[in-house]
Structures are given as C-alpha cells and as structure tokens.
CSV table of C-alpha atoms and ligand atoms in Angstrom, one decimal:
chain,number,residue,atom,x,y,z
A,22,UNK,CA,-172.3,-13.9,88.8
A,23,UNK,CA,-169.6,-11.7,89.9
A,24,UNK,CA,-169.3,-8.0,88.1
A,25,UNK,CA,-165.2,-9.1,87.4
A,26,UNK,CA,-165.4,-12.3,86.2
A,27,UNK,CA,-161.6,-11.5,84.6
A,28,UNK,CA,-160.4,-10.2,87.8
A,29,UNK,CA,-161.9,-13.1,90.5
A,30,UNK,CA,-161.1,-16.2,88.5
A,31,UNK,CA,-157.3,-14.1,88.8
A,32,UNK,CA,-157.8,-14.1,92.6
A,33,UNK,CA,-159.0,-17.3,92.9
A,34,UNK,CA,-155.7,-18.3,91.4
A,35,UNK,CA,-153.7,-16.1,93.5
A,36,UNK,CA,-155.7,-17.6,96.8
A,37,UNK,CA,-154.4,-21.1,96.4
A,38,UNK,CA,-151.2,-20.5,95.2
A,39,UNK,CA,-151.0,-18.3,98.7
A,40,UNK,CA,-151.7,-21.8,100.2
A,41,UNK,CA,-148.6,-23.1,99.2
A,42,UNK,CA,-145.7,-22.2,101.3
A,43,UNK,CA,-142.5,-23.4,103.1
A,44,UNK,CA,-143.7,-21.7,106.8
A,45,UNK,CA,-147.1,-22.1,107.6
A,46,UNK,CA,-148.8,-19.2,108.4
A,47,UNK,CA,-146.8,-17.4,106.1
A,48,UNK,CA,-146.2,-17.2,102.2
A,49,UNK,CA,-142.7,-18.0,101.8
A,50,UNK,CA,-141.7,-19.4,98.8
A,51,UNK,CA,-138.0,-19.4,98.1
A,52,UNK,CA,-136.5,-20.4,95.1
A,53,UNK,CA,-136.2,-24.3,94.4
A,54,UNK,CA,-137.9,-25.1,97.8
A,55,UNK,CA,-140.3,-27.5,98.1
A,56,UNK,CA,-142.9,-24.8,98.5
A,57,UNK,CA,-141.9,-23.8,94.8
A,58,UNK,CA,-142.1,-27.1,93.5
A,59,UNK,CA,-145.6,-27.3,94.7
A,60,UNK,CA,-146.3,-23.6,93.1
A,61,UNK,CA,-144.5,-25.1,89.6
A,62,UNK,CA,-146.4,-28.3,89.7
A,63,UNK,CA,-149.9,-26.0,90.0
A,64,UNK,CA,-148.9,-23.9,87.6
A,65,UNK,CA,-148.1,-26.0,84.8
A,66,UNK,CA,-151.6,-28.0,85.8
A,67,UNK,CA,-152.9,-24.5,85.0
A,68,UNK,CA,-151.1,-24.1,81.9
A,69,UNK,CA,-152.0,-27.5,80.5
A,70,UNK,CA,-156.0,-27.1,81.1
A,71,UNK,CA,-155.8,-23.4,79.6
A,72,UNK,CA,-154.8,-25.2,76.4
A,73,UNK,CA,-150.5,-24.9,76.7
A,74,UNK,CA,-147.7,-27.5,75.7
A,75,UNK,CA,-145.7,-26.8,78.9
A,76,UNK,CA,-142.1,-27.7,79.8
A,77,UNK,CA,-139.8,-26.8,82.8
A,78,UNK,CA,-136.8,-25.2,82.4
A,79,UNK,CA,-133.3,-26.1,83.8
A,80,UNK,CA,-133.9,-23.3,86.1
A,81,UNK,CA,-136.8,-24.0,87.8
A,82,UNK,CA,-139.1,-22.3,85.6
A,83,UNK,CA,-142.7,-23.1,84.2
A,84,UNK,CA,-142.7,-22.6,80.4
A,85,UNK,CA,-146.2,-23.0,78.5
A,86,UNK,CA,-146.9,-22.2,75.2
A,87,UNK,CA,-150.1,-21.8,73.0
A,88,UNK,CA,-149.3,-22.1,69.4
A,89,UNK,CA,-150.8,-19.3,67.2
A,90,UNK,CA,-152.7,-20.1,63.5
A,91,UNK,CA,-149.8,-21.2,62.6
A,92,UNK,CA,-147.7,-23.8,64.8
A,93,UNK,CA,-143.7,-22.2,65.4
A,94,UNK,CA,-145.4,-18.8,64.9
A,95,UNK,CA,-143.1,-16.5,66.5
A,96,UNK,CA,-144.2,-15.7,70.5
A,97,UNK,CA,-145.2,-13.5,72.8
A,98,UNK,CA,-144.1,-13.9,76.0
A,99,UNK,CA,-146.3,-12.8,79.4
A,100,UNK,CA,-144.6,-13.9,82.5
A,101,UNK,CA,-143.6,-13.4,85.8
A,102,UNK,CA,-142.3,-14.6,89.0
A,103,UNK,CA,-144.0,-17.7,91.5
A,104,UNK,CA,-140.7,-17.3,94.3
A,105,UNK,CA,-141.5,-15.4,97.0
A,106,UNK,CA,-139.7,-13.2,99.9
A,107,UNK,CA,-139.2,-14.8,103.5
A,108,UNK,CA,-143.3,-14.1,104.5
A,109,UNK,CA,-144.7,-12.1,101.8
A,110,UNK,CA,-147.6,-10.8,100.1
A,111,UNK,CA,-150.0,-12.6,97.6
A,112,UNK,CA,-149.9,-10.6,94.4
A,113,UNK,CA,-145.6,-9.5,93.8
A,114,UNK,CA,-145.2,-11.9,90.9
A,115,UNK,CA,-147.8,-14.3,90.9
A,116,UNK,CA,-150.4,-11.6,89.7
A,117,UNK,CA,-148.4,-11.5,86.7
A,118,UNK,CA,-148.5,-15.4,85.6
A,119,UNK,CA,-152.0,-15.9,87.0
A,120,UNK,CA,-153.5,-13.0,84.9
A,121,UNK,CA,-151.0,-14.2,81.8
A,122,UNK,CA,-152.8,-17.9,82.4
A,123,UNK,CA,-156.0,-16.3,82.8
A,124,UNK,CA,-155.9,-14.5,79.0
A,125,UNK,CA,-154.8,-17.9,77.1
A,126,UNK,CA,-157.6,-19.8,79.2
A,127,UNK,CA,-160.3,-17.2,77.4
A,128,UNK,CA,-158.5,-17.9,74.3
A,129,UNK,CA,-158.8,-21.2,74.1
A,130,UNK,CA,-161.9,-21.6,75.7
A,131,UNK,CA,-163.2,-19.7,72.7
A,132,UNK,CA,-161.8,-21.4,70.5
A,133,UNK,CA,-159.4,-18.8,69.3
A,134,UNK,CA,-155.6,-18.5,67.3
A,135,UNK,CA,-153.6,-15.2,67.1
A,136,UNK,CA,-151.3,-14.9,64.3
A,137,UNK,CA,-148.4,-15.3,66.5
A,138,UNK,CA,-147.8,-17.7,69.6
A,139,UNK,CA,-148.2,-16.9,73.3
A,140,UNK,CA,-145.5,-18.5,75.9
A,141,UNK,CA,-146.4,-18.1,79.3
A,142,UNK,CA,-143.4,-17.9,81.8
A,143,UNK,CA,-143.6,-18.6,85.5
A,144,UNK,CA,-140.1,-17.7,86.6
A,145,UNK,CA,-138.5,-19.2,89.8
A,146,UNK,CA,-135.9,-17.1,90.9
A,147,UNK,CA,-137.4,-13.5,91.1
A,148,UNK,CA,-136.6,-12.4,94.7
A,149,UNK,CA,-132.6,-13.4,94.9
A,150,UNK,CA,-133.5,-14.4,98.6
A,151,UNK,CA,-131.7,-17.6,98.5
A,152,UNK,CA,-128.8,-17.1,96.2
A,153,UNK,CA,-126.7,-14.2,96.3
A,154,UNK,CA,-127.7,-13.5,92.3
A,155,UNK,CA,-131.5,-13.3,91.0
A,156,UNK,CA,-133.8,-13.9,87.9
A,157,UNK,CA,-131.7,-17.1,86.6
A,158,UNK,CA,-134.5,-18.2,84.1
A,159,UNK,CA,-135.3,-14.8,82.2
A,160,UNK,CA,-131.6,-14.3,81.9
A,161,UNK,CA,-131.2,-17.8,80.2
A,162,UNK,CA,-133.9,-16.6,77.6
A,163,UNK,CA,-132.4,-13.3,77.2
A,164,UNK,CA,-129.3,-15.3,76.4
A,165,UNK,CA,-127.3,-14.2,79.8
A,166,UNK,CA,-127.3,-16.9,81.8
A,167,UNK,CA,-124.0,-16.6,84.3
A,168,UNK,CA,-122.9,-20.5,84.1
A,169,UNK,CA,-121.0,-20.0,87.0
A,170,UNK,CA,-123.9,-18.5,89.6
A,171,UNK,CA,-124.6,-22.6,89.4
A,172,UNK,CA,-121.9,-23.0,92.0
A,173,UNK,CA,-123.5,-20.2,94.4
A,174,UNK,CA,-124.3,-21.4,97.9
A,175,UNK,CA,-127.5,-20.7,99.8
A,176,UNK,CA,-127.1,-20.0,103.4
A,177,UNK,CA,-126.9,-23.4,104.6
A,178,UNK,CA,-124.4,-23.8,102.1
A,179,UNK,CA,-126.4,-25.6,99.5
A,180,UNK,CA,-125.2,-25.1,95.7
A,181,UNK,CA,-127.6,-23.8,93.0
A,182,UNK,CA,-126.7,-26.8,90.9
A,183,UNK,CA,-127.8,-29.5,93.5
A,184,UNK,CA,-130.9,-27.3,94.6
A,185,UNK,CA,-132.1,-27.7,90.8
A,186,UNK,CA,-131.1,-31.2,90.6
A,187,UNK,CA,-133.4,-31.7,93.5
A,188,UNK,CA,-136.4,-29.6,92.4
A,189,UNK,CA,-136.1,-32.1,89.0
A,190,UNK,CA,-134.3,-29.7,86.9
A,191,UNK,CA,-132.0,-31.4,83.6
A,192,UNK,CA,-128.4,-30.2,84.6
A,193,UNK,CA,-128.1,-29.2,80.8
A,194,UNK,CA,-129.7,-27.6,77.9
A,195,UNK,CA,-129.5,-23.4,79.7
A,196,UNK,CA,-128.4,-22.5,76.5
A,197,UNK,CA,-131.2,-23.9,74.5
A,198,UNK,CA,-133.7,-21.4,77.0
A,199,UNK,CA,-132.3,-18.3,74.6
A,200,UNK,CA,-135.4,-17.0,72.8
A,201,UNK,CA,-134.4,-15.6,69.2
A,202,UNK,CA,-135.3,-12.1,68.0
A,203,UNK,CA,-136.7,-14.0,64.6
A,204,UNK,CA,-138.6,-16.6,67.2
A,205,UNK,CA,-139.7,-14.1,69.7
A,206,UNK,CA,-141.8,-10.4,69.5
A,207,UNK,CA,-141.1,-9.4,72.9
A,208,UNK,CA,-142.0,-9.5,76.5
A,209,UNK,CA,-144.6,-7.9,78.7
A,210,UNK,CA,-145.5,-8.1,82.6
A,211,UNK,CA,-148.3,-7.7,84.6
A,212,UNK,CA,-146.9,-6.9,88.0
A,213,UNK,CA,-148.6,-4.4,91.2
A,214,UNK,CA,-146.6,-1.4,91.6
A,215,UNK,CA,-145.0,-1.9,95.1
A,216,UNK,CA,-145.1,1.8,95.2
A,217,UNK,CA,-147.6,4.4,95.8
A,218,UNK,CA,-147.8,6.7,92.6
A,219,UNK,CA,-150.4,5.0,91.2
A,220,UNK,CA,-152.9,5.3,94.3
A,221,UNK,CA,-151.9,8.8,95.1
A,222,UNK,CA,-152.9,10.0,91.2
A,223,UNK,CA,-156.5,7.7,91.6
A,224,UNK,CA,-155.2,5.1,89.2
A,225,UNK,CA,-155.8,1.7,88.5
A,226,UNK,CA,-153.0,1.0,86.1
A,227,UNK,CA,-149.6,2.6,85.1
A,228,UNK,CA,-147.2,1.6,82.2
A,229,UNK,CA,-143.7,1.2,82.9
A,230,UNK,CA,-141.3,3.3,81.3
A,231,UNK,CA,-138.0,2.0,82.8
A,232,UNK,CA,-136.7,-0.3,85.5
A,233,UNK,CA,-134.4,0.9,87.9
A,234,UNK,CA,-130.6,-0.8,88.0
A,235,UNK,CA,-129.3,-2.4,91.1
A,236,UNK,CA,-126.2,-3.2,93.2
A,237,UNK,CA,-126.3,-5.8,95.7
A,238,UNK,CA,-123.8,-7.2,97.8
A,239,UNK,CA,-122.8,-7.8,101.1
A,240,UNK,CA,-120.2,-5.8,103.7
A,241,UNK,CA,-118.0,-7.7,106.3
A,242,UNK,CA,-116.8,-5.5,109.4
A,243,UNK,CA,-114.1,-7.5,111.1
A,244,UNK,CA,-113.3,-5.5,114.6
A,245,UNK,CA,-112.2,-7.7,117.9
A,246,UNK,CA,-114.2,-10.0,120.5
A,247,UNK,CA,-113.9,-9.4,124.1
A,248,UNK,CA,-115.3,-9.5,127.2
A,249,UNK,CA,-118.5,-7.3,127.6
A,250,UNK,CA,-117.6,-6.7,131.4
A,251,UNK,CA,-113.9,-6.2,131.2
A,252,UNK,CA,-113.0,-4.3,127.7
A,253,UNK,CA,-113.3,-0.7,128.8
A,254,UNK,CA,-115.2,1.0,126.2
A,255,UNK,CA,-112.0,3.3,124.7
A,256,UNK,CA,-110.1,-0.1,123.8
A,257,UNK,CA,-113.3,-1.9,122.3
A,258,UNK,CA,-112.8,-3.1,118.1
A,259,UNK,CA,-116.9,-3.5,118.5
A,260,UNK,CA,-118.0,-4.6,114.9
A,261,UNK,CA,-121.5,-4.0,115.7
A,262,UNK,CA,-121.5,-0.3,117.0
A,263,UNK,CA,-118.6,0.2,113.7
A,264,UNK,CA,-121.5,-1.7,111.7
A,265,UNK,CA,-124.0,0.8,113.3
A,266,UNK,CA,-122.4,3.8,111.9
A,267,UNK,CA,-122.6,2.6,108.4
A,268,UNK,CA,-125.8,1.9,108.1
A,269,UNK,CA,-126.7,4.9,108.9
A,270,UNK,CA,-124.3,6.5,106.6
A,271,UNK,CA,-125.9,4.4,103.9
A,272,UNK,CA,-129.3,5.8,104.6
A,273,UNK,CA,-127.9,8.9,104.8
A,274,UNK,CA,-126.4,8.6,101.4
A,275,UNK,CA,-129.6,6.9,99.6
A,276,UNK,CA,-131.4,10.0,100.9
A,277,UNK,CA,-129.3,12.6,98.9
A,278,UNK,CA,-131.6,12.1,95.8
A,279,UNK,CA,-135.2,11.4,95.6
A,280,UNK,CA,-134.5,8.6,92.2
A,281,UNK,CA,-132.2,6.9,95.2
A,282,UNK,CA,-132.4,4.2,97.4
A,283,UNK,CA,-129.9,2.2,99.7
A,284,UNK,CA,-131.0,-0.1,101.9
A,285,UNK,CA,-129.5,-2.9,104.5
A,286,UNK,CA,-131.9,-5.5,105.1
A,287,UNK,CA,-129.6,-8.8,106.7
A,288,UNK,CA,-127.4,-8.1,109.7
A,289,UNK,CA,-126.0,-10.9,111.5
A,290,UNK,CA,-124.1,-11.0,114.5
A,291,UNK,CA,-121.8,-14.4,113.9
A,292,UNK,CA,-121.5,-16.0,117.6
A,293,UNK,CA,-122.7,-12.9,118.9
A,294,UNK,CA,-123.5,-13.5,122.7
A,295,UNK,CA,-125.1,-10.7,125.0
A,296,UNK,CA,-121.7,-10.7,127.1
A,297,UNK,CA,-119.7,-10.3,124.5
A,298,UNK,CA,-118.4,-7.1,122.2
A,299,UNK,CA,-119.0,-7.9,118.6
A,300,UNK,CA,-116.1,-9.4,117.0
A,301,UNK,CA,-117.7,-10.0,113.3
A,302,UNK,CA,-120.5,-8.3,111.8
A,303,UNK,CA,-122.0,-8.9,108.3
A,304,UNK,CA,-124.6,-7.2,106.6
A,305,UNK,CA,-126.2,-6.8,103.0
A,306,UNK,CA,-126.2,-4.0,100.8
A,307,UNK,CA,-129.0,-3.0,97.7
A,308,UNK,CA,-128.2,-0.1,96.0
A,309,UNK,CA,-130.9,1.2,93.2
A,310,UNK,CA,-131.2,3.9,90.7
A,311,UNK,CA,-133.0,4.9,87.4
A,312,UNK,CA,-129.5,5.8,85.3
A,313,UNK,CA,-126.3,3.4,86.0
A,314,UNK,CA,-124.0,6.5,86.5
A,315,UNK,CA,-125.5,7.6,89.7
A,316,UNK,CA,-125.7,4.1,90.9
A,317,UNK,CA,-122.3,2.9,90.8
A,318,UNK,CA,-121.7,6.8,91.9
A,319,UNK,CA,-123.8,6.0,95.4
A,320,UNK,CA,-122.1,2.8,95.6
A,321,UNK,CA,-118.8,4.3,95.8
A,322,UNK,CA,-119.6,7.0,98.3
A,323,UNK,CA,-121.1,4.2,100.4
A,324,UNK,CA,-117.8,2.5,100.1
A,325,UNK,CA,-115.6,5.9,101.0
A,326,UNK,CA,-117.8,6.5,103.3
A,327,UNK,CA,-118.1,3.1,105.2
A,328,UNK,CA,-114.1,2.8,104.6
A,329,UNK,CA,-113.7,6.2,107.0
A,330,UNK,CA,-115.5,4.8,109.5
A,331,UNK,CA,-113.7,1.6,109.7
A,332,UNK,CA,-110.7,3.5,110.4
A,333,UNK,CA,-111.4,5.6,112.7
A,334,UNK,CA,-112.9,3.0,114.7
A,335,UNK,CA,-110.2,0.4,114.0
A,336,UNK,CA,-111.7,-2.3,112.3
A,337,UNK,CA,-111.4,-4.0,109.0
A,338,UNK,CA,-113.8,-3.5,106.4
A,339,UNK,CA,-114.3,-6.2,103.3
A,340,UNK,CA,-117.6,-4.6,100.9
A,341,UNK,CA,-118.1,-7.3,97.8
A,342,UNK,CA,-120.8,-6.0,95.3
A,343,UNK,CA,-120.8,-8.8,93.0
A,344,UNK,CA,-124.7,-8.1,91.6
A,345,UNK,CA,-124.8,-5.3,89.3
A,346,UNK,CA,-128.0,-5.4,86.8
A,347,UNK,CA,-128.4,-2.3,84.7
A,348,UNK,CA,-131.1,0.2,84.3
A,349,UNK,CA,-133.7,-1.1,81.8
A,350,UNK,CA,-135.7,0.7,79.6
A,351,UNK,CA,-139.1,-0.5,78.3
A,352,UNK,CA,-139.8,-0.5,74.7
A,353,UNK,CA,-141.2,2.9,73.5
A,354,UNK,CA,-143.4,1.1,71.3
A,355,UNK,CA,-144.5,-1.8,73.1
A,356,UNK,CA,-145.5,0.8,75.8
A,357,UNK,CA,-147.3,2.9,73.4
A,358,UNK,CA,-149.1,0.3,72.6
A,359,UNK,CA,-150.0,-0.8,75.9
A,360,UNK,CA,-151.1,2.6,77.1
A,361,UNK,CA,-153.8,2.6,73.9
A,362,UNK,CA,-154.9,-0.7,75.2
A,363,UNK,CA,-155.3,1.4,79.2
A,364,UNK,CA,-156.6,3.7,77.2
A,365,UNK,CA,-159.3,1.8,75.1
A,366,UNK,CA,-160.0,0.1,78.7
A,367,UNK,CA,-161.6,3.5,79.8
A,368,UNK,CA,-158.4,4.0,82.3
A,369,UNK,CA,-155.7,7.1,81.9
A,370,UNK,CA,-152.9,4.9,81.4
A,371,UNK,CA,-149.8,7.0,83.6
A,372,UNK,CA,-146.8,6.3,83.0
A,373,UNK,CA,-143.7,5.8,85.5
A,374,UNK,CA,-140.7,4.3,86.1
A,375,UNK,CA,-140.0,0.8,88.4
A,376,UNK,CA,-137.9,0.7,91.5
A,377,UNK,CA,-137.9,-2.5,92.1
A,378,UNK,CA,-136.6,-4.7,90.1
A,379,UNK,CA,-138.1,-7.5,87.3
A,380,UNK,CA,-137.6,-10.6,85.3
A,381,UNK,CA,-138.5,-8.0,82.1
A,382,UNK,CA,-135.0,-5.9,83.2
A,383,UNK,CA,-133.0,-9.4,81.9
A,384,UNK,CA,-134.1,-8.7,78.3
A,385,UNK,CA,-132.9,-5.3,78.3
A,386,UNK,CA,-130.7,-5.8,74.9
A,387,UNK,CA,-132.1,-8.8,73.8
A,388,UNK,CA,-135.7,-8.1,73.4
A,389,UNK,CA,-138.0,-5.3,73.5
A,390,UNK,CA,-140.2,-5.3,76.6
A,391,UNK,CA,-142.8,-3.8,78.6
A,392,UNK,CA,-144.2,-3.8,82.1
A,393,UNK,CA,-148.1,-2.9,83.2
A,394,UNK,CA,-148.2,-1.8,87.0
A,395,UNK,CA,-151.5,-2.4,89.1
A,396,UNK,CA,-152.4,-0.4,91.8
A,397,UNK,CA,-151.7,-2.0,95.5
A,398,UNK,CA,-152.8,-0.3,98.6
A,399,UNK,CA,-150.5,2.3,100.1
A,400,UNK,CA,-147.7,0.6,98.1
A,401,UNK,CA,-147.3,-2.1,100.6
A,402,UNK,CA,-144.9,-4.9,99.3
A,403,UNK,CA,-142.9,-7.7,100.4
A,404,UNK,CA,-144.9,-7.6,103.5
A,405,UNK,CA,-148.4,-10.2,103.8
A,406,UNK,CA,-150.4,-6.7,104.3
A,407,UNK,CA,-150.1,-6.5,100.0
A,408,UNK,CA,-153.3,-6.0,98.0
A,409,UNK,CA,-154.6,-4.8,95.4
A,410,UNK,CA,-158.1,-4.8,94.1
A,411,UNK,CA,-160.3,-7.6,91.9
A,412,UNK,CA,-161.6,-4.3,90.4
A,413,UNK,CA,-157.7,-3.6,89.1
A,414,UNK,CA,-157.1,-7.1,89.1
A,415,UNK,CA,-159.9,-6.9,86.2
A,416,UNK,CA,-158.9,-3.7,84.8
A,417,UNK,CA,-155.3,-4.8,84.2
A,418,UNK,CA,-156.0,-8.2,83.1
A,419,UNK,CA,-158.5,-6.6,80.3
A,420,UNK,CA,-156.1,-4.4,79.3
A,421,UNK,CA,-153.5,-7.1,78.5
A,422,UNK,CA,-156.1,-9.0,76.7
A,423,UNK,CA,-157.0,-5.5,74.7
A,424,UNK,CA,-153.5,-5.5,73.7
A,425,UNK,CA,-152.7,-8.7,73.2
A,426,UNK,CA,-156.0,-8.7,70.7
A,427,UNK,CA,-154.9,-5.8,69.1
A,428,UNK,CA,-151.2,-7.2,68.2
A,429,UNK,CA,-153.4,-10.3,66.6
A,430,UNK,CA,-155.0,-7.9,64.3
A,431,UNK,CA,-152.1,-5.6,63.5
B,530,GLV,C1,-137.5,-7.8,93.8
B,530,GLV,O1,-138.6,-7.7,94.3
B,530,GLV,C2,-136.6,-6.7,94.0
B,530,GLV,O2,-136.8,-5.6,93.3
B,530,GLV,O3,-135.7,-6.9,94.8
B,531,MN,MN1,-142.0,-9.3,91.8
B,532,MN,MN1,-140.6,-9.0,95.1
C-alpha cells in the first residue's frame, strides 16, 4: 500500500504511455504519428474501463465522456495534451489527461453521478512540432477551427489532411467538435509548471491566472553561395554569419523585459557544405508575452531590427509570422474556485501566470477556463530530465477531485 494511492496509479499511467514513442530511447510523440496513434488507442482503452463513452475526433483527439445523473447534463471538460516534443519529458501534457482519467475512474468505481457530465479530452496537437500551427482539437471545440491549416505541410511535405486520414480520422464533421456555452460549464487543466516559481516559493501547486500570447513563425535570410576558399571575406553574402547576428539581436530584444521571451529554436543550413559560404539560411522564430500589445511590439522590433542587419550585410530578409494566439486569461471564478479546493487540500494555492502555452488558451472567448500548475523540478521542460513528484502528482490530482466534488454539490 502506497501512502499516494491518487498520485502512483497517475504515474503508473504516465510510465507506459512514456513507452510509447516514434525514436526509441526517446519520448517523441509528434502529432498524428504512429507513436500517437498508439498513445490514442491507450488512452481511449483507459477511458472506456474508467466508465466513458469515448469517440475520436477529426483531429486526432481522444474524447470520453461520463454522463452525470442526468444523461446530456451539460459537461465539464478536464483535458490535455498526449503529443510530445522531438525527445521530451514524461509529464508536459500527459499529467493532465492521466490525472483527468484517474478522477472519473474513482467516480465510477464508486459508483458515483455528479449533477453535470465530465468529458475527458486527450488532445493531439499540443506542441505545433509538426505543423507550422498548434492545438487543432481545442480550437475545433472552442469553435475556431482554421479549415485551411488542413492543407499545412509537415517537413517532409506531408499535408495535415492526409496525416489525419492516415491516423483514422473522418475527413468531416470539425464543426460538429464546437462545445456550446448551454452544453458546456467550462474547462480546466492539470498541467506541471515548466517554470520554476512554484519550487522556489516551496509549493506543490499554483493556479493559473493567465496564459501568455504567442507569435511564431519562421525568418528566411537569402545572402550568396560561394566558394569557402576563394570568396575573400569583404565580398562574402554569408547567410549564416547575417543569420548569426539576428539571433542574437532577438535574444537581445526578449531580454529587454522580464514578462518577455524570444527564442530561435530550428536553424537549418539548406545544402550547407563545410566548403561552402552559406547561401540560404532559415530559422524559426517564437515570440511570447502576458498582454498582446507588447507582443506584437517585440515582434516588430525583432523585424526592424533583423531588417537593419540584412542590409548592412547585403542579404535578403523574408520574416512570415503566420501564428499569432492571444493572451488568455483564466476565469476569475473558476480559479477562485480552484484555489479553495488547494486550499481545502491543506496546500497555499499561489497564483501565477503561464508562459508556455496551452490547449485551455483556445477557449479564451468561448468558454471560461482554468489551469492547475504542479510543481516540476528546477522547471525542467521539454527536455527527458522533467519530473515532478507522486507526492504533487497526489496533491494536484486531490485537489481537482476537491473541486470537481464541490461543483457537484453547488
Ligand atoms: C507548448 O509547450 C508551448 O508552449 O510551446
Ligand atoms: Mn504541454
Ligand atoms: Mn510542451
């Protein structure tokens, strides 16, 4: 008998859904891989022995629902993410939908009905690794679906549409995902914090006030290819040492503000050869912060100043920032209501804002929402070193449970 039976029948979840991955060795789980169809195929087994009706979306994601007293009782909804970054951790996301499985399992187990319904969502496209636009199934039930992201390309050049034809996915009935205000009381997510607040203040669990917008795109320095051992270096077009510059411009300009980031995490080189100056140089750009304004504000700078260096070096600059998902904030009374459930858990229930981005920030204007964070260790994310505690694990999943109780009986 373990002391957290909540929080280890949580990490056994979590343990074999780290099994399942494209890259052995790793957990990478991109969306609409194979890996992710495994993950889905688990999942809904889950859902269906804790009691749910379960479907799968049109985008990829696992839907399960456990009717309240009254069947068509208007839902909650507790989700989160399966997809994964390229080798990542074991908790971003999946803590979310295991501990939101976890809760109906007890429920049903024990033989219980809340006067509303719960629907449990395991969203596949999370990360916005694979396509150049993210969270495609919490969109659709926030009623903002982008019809025309199907025709996005993957890196090999893959469309959305034929990646979701091949995971299983109907091609139709997106529209039909939009949860009603009348059919639906909200949203709320269990996710780790990914940042280090939480750890620093000796806390297990924080409640999200707001979720920080973000910009994403991708910048395309076009200079001139030559010959490494016969361009003299006054006459270089080098795209990669033009590239260089700007990137550290951008860090420079993420670093004006503390509520700022700006980050370049894909550079390629295309045809690069190690006796060759760069000719082409691509790179991706993710721009975040807490109020829209300043956002789009760092963006342009980052364009001004990426723009000035491109002509003093002489080289052609093409920035496309497509991806633009506003600042979200959480429902003030959803969150009250979660920090008296931290609070009735025996934890001080902190709250702070999100800087990295979640499927919650799709419902911002279609339905009120709320996040719970969970302590991770030094804030490591994205990165296999991730982990938080089956002690937190425990505390957060009681703490959803208190306030999912608590809405029954109010
Ligand atoms: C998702 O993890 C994001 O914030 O990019
Ligand atoms: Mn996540
Ligand atoms: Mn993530």
């Amino acid at each position: 008998m373990t002391d957290h039976p909540f929080g280890s029948a949580i990490v056994a979840r979590l343990d074999e859904l780290a099994t399942i991955t494209d890259v052995p060795g790793q957990i990478t789980r991109l969306y609409l891989s194979p890996a992710h169809r495994r993950a889905a195929t688990l999942v809904e087994s889950w859902m269906r022995d804790a009691g749910m009706t379960t479907q799968l979306s049109p985008l990829g994601d696992v839907i399960g629902r456990y009717e309240g007293e009254n069947a068509g009782a208007p839902a909650l909804i507790i989700g989160s993410h399966i997809d994964s970054v390229r080798d990542a951790g074991r908790f971003d996301g999946t803590l979310g939908v295991a501990t939101a499985i976890e809760i109906v399992r007890r429920l049903h187990r024990d033989k219980r009905r809340l006067p509303f319904a719960i629907e449990v969502a395991a969203f596949g496209d999370e990360e916005g690794v694979r396509f150049p636009t993210s969270l495609a199934g919490s969109r659709a039930m926030a009623g903002v679906f982008d019809e025309k992201t199907l025709d996005e390309t993957d890196r090999d050049g893959v469309l959305r549409r034929d990646a979701l034809k091949a995971f299983g996915c109907p091609q139709t009935g997106v529209a039909a995902m939009k949860r009603s205000r009348d059919a639906t009381i909200g949203y709320v997510e269990v996710h780790i914090e990914q940042g280090p607040v939480l750890e620093a203040k000796g806390l297990a669990l924080g409640v999200v006030t707001a979720i920080n917008g973000c910009s994403r795109g991708s910048v395309v320095v076009t200079g001139e290819a030559g010959h490494a051992g016969t361009v003299p270096m006054p006459l270089r077009r080098d795209a990669l040492a033009a590239s260089s510059e700007m990137i550290l411009a951008i860090e420079r300009l993420g670093s004006t503000h503390p509520d700022l980031v700006a980050t370049v995490g894909q550079i390629t080189v295309p045809g690069g050869a190690i006796n060759t100056v760069p000719g082409r140089v691509e790179f991706s750009l993710d721009a975040r912060a807490p109020d829209d304004a300043r956002r789009h504000a760092l963006v342009a700078d980052i364009r001004a100043a990426c723009a000035s260096i491109a002509a003093r070096r002489n080289v052609s600059i093409e920035i496309a920032m497509p991806y633009d998902i506003p600042a979200a904030p959480c429902d003030p009374s959803l969150s009250h209501a979660l920090a008296q459930a931290v609070a009735r858990c025996g934890h001080e229930a902190l709250t702070l804002p999100s800087g990295a981005g979640h499927d919650a920030m799709s419902f911002r204007g279609a339905l009120p929402f709320t996040m719970l964070f969970v302590r991770c260790r030094e804030g490591v994310s994205h990165n296999p070193a991730e982990f938080a505690s089956v002690e937190d694990i425990d505390a957060g999943a009681r703490a959803l449970a208190d306030f999912v109780d608590r809405f029954g009986a109010t």
